[in-house]
C-alpha positions as CSV (number, residue, x, y, z in Angstrom):
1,X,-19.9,-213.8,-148.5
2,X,-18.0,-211.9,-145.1
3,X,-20.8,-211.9,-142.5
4,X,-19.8,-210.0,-138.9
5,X,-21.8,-210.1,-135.5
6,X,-23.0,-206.8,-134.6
7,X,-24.5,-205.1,-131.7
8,X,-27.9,-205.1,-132.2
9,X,-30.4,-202.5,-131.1
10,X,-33.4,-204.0,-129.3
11,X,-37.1,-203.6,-127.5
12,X,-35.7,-203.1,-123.8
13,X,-38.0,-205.9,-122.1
14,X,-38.1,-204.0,-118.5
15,X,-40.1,-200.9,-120.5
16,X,-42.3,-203.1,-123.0
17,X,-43.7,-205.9,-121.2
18,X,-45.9,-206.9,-124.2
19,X,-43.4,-207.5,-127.1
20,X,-46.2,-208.7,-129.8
21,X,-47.8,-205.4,-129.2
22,X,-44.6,-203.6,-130.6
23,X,-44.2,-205.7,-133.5
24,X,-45.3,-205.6,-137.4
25,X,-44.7,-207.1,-140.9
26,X,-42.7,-206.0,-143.5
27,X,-43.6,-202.0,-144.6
28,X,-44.7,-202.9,-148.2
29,X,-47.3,-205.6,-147.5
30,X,-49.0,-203.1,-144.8
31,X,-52.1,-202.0,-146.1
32,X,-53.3,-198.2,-144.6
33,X,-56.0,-199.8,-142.1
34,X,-53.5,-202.2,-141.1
35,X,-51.2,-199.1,-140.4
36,X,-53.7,-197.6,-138.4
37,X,-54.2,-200.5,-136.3
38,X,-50.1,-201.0,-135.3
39,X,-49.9,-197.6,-134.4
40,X,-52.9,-197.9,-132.0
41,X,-51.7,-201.1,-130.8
42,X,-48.5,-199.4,-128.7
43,X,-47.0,-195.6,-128.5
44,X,-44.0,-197.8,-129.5
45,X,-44.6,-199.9,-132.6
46,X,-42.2,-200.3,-134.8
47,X,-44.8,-198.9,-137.5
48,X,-43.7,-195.1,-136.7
49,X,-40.3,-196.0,-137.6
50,X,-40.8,-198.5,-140.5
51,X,-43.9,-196.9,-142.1
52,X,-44.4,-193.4,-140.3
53,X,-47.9,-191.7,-141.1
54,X,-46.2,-187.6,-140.4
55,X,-46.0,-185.5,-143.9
56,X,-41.9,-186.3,-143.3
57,X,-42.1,-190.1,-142.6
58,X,-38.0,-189.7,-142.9
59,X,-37.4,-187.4,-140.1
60,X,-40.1,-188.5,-138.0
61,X,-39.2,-191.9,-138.0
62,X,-35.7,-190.7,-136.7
63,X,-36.5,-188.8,-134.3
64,X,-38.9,-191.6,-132.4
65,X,-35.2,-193.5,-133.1
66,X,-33.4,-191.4,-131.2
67,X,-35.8,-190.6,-128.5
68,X,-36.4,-194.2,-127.8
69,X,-32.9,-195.2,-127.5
70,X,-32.6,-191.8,-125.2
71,X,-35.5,-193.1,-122.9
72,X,-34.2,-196.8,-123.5
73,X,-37.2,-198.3,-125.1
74,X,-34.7,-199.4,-127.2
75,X,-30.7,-200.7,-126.0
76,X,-28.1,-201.6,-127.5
77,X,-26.5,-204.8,-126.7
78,X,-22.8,-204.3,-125.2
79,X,-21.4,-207.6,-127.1
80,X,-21.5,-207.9,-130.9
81,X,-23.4,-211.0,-131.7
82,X,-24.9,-213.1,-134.0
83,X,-28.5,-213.3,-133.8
84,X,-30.4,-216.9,-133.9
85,X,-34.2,-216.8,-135.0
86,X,-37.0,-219.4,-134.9
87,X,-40.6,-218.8,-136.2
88,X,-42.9,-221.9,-135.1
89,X,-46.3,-221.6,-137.1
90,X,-49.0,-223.8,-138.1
91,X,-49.7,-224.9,-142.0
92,X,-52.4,-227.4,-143.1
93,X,-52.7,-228.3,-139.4
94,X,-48.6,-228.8,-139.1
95,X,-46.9,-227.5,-136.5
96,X,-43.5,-225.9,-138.7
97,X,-40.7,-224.4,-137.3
98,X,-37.9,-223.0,-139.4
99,X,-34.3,-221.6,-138.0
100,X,-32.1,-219.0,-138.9
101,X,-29.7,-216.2,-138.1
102,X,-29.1,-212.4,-138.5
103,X,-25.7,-210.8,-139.0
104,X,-24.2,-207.5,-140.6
105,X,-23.0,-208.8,-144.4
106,X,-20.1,-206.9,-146.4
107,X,-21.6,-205.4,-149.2
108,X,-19.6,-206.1,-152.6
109,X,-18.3,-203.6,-155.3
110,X,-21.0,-204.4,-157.8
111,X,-25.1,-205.0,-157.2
112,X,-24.6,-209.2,-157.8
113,X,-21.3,-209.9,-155.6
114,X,-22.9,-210.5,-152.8
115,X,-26.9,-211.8,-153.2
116,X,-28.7,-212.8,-156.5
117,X,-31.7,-211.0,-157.0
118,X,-34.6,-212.3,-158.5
119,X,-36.9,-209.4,-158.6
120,X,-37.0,-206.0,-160.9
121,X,-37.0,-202.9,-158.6
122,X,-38.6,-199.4,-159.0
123,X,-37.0,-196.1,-157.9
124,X,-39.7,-194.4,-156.1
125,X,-39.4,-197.5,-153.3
126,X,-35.4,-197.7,-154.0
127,X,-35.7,-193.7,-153.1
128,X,-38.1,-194.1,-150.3
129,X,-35.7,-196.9,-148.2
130,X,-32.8,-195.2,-148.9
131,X,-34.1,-191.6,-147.3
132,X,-34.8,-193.9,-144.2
133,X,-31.7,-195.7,-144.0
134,X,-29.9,-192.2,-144.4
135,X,-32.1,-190.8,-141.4
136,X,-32.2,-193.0,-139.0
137,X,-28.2,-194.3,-139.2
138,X,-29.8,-197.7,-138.8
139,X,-31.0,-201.2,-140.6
140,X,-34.8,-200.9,-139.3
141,X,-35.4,-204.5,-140.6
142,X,-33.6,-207.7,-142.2
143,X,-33.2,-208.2,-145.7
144,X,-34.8,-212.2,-145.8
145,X,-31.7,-214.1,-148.1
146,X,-32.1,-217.5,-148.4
147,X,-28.1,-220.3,-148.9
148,X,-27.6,-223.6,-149.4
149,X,-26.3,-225.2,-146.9
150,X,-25.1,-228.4,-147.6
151,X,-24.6,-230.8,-145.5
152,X,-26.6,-228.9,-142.8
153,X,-23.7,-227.5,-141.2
154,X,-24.9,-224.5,-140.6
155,X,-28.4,-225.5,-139.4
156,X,-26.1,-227.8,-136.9
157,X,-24.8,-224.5,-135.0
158,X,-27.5,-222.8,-134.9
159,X,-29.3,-225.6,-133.0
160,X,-26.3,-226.1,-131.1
161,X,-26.9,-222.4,-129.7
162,X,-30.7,-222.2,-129.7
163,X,-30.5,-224.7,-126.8
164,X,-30.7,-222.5,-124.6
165,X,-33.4,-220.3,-122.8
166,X,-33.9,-217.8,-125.9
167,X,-34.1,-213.9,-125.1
168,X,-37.3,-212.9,-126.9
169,X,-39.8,-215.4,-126.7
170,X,-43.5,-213.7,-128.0
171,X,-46.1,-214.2,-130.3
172,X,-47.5,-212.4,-133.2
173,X,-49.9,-213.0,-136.0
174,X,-49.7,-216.3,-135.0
175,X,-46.6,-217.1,-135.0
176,X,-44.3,-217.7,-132.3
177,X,-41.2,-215.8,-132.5
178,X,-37.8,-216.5,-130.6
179,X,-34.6,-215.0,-131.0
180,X,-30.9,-216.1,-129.2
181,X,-27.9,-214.2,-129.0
182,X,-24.6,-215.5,-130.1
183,X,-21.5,-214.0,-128.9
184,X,-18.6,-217.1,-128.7
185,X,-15.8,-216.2,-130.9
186,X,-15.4,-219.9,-132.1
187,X,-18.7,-220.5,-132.8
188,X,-18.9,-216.7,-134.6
189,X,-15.6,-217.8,-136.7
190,X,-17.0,-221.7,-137.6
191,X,-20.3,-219.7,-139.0
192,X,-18.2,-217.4,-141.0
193,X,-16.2,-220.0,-142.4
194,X,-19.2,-222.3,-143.6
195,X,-20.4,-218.9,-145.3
196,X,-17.5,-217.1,-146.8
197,X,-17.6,-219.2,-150.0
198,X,-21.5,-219.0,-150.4
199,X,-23.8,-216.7,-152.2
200,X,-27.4,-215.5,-151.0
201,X,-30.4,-215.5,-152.9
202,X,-32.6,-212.1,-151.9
203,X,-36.3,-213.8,-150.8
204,X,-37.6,-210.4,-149.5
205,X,-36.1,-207.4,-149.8
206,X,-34.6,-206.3,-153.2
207,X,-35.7,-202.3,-152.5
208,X,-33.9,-202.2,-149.0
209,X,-30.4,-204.0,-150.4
210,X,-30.5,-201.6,-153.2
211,X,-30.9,-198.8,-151.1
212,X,-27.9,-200.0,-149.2
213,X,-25.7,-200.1,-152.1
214,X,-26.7,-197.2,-153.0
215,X,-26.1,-195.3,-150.2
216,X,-23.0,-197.1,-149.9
217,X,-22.0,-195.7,-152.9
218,X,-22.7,-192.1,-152.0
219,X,-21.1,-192.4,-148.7
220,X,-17.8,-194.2,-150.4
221,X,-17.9,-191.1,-152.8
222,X,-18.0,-188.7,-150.1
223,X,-16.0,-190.0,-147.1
224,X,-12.2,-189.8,-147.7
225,X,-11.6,-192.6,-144.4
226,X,-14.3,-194.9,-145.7
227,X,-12.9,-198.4,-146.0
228,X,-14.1,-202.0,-145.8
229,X,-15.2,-201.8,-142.1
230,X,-16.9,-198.5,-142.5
231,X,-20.7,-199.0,-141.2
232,X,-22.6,-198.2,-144.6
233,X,-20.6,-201.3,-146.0
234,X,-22.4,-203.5,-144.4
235,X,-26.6,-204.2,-144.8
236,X,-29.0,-206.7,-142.1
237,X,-29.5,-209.6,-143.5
238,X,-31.4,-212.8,-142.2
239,X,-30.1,-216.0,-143.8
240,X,-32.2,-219.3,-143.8
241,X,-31.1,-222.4,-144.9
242,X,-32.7,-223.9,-148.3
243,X,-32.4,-227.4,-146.7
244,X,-34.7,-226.3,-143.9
245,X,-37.5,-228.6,-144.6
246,X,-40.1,-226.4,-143.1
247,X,-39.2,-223.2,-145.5
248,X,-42.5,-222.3,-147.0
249,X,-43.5,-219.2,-149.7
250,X,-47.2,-219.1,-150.5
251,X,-48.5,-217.3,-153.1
252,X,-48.9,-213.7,-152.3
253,X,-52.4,-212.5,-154.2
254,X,-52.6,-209.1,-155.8
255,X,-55.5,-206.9,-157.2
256,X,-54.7,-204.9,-160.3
């Protein structure tokens, strides 16, 4: 697996002083009151560009994109970095905090070279992510991949980096959310080493890494300069550690 640092697009804390009020879970487990709710919650939630309500959700969603970046709601950071994420939350009355990172991953020439997927997918949602990703030009949230990472080595840098005041520090549905930015070449190059000989499992997220391939695809077929480094080769991925002893997956309860 080839992960790179990128320069990541973020909430501009000078404009939204109230970060939880921006934020919201994955689009697919957002039911339509919930929806209603994010978007009253801030002009600027992340809802009108995850999960927008217009008869277009596609072209709607980019232009809030680009008119946020335009007003600087949202900046891009000048350094390409490697992004260090901590999620402390309580479970049967224990405080749990797991550790992580997001980075840009090279997408492989076939579905399985890079992540293993677990889950069968369905083209209407395959569709629907891919007409977003297209719009907007941009990863709007992480693909969750889980790696093993034995003997910890990786879970050793990232604690290494997170020692430090982080740069979002806010709280949502109860959990608290922190995120560091990594931009050392060393450190970047010792991460990529532990990872190049691994491969991810997809925890959440088998529509929106589909989509990516498949756009890649498309985008391979139609650009005559695309090559490795090209921007639709590479998908958002979060990677957490399957040693992390606080990992935990509860059942998720559906109603047929």
């Amino acid at each position: 697996m080839f992960i790179e640092p990128f320069k990541g697009i973020l909430y501009n804390k000078k404009k939204i002083k109230k970060l939880g009020s921006v934020y919201a879970p994955p689009y697919d487990i957002i039911s339509p009151r919930q929806q209603d709710e994010y978007y009253k919650a801030s002009p600027y939630n992340v809802i009108r560009l995850e999960l927008n309500k217009s008869d277009n959700p596609y072209t709607s969603a980019a232009r809030f994109f680009n008119a946020w970046r335009k007003e600087e709601i949202l900046k891009q950071d000048e350094k390409p970095s490697i992004y260090i994420y901590s999620q402390d939350f309580k479970y049967k009355n224990q405080l749990c905090r797991t550790l992580g990172f997001i980075a840009l991953a090279r997408i492989g020439s076939c579905l399985k070279d890079l992540a293993l997927p677990h889950e069968m997918t369905f083209k209407a949602p395959k569709e629907d992510r891919e007409k977003l990703l297209e719009a907007a030009g941009a990863n709007l949230s992480c693909i969750y991949t889980l790696f093993e990472d034995k003997p910890s080595c990786v879970n050793r840098l990232l604690t290494q980096a997170s020692g430090k005041k982080p740069f979002i520090d806010a709280r949502f549905d109860s959990v608290r959310h922190r995120l560091w930015k990594a931009d050392d070449g060393k450190w970047i190059k010792k991460l990529q080493q532990f990872l190049s000989d691994k491969k991810i499992f997809i925890a959440d997220g088998h529509h929106r890494y589909e989509a990516a391939v498949n756009l890649r695809n498309r985008m391979k077929a139609l650009d005559k300069n695309f090559d490795e480094k090209s921007p639709y080769n590479y998908v958002m991925m979060y990677f957490a550690s399957m040693q992390d002893k606080n990992l935990t997956i509860l059942a998720t309860h559906r109603v047929v």
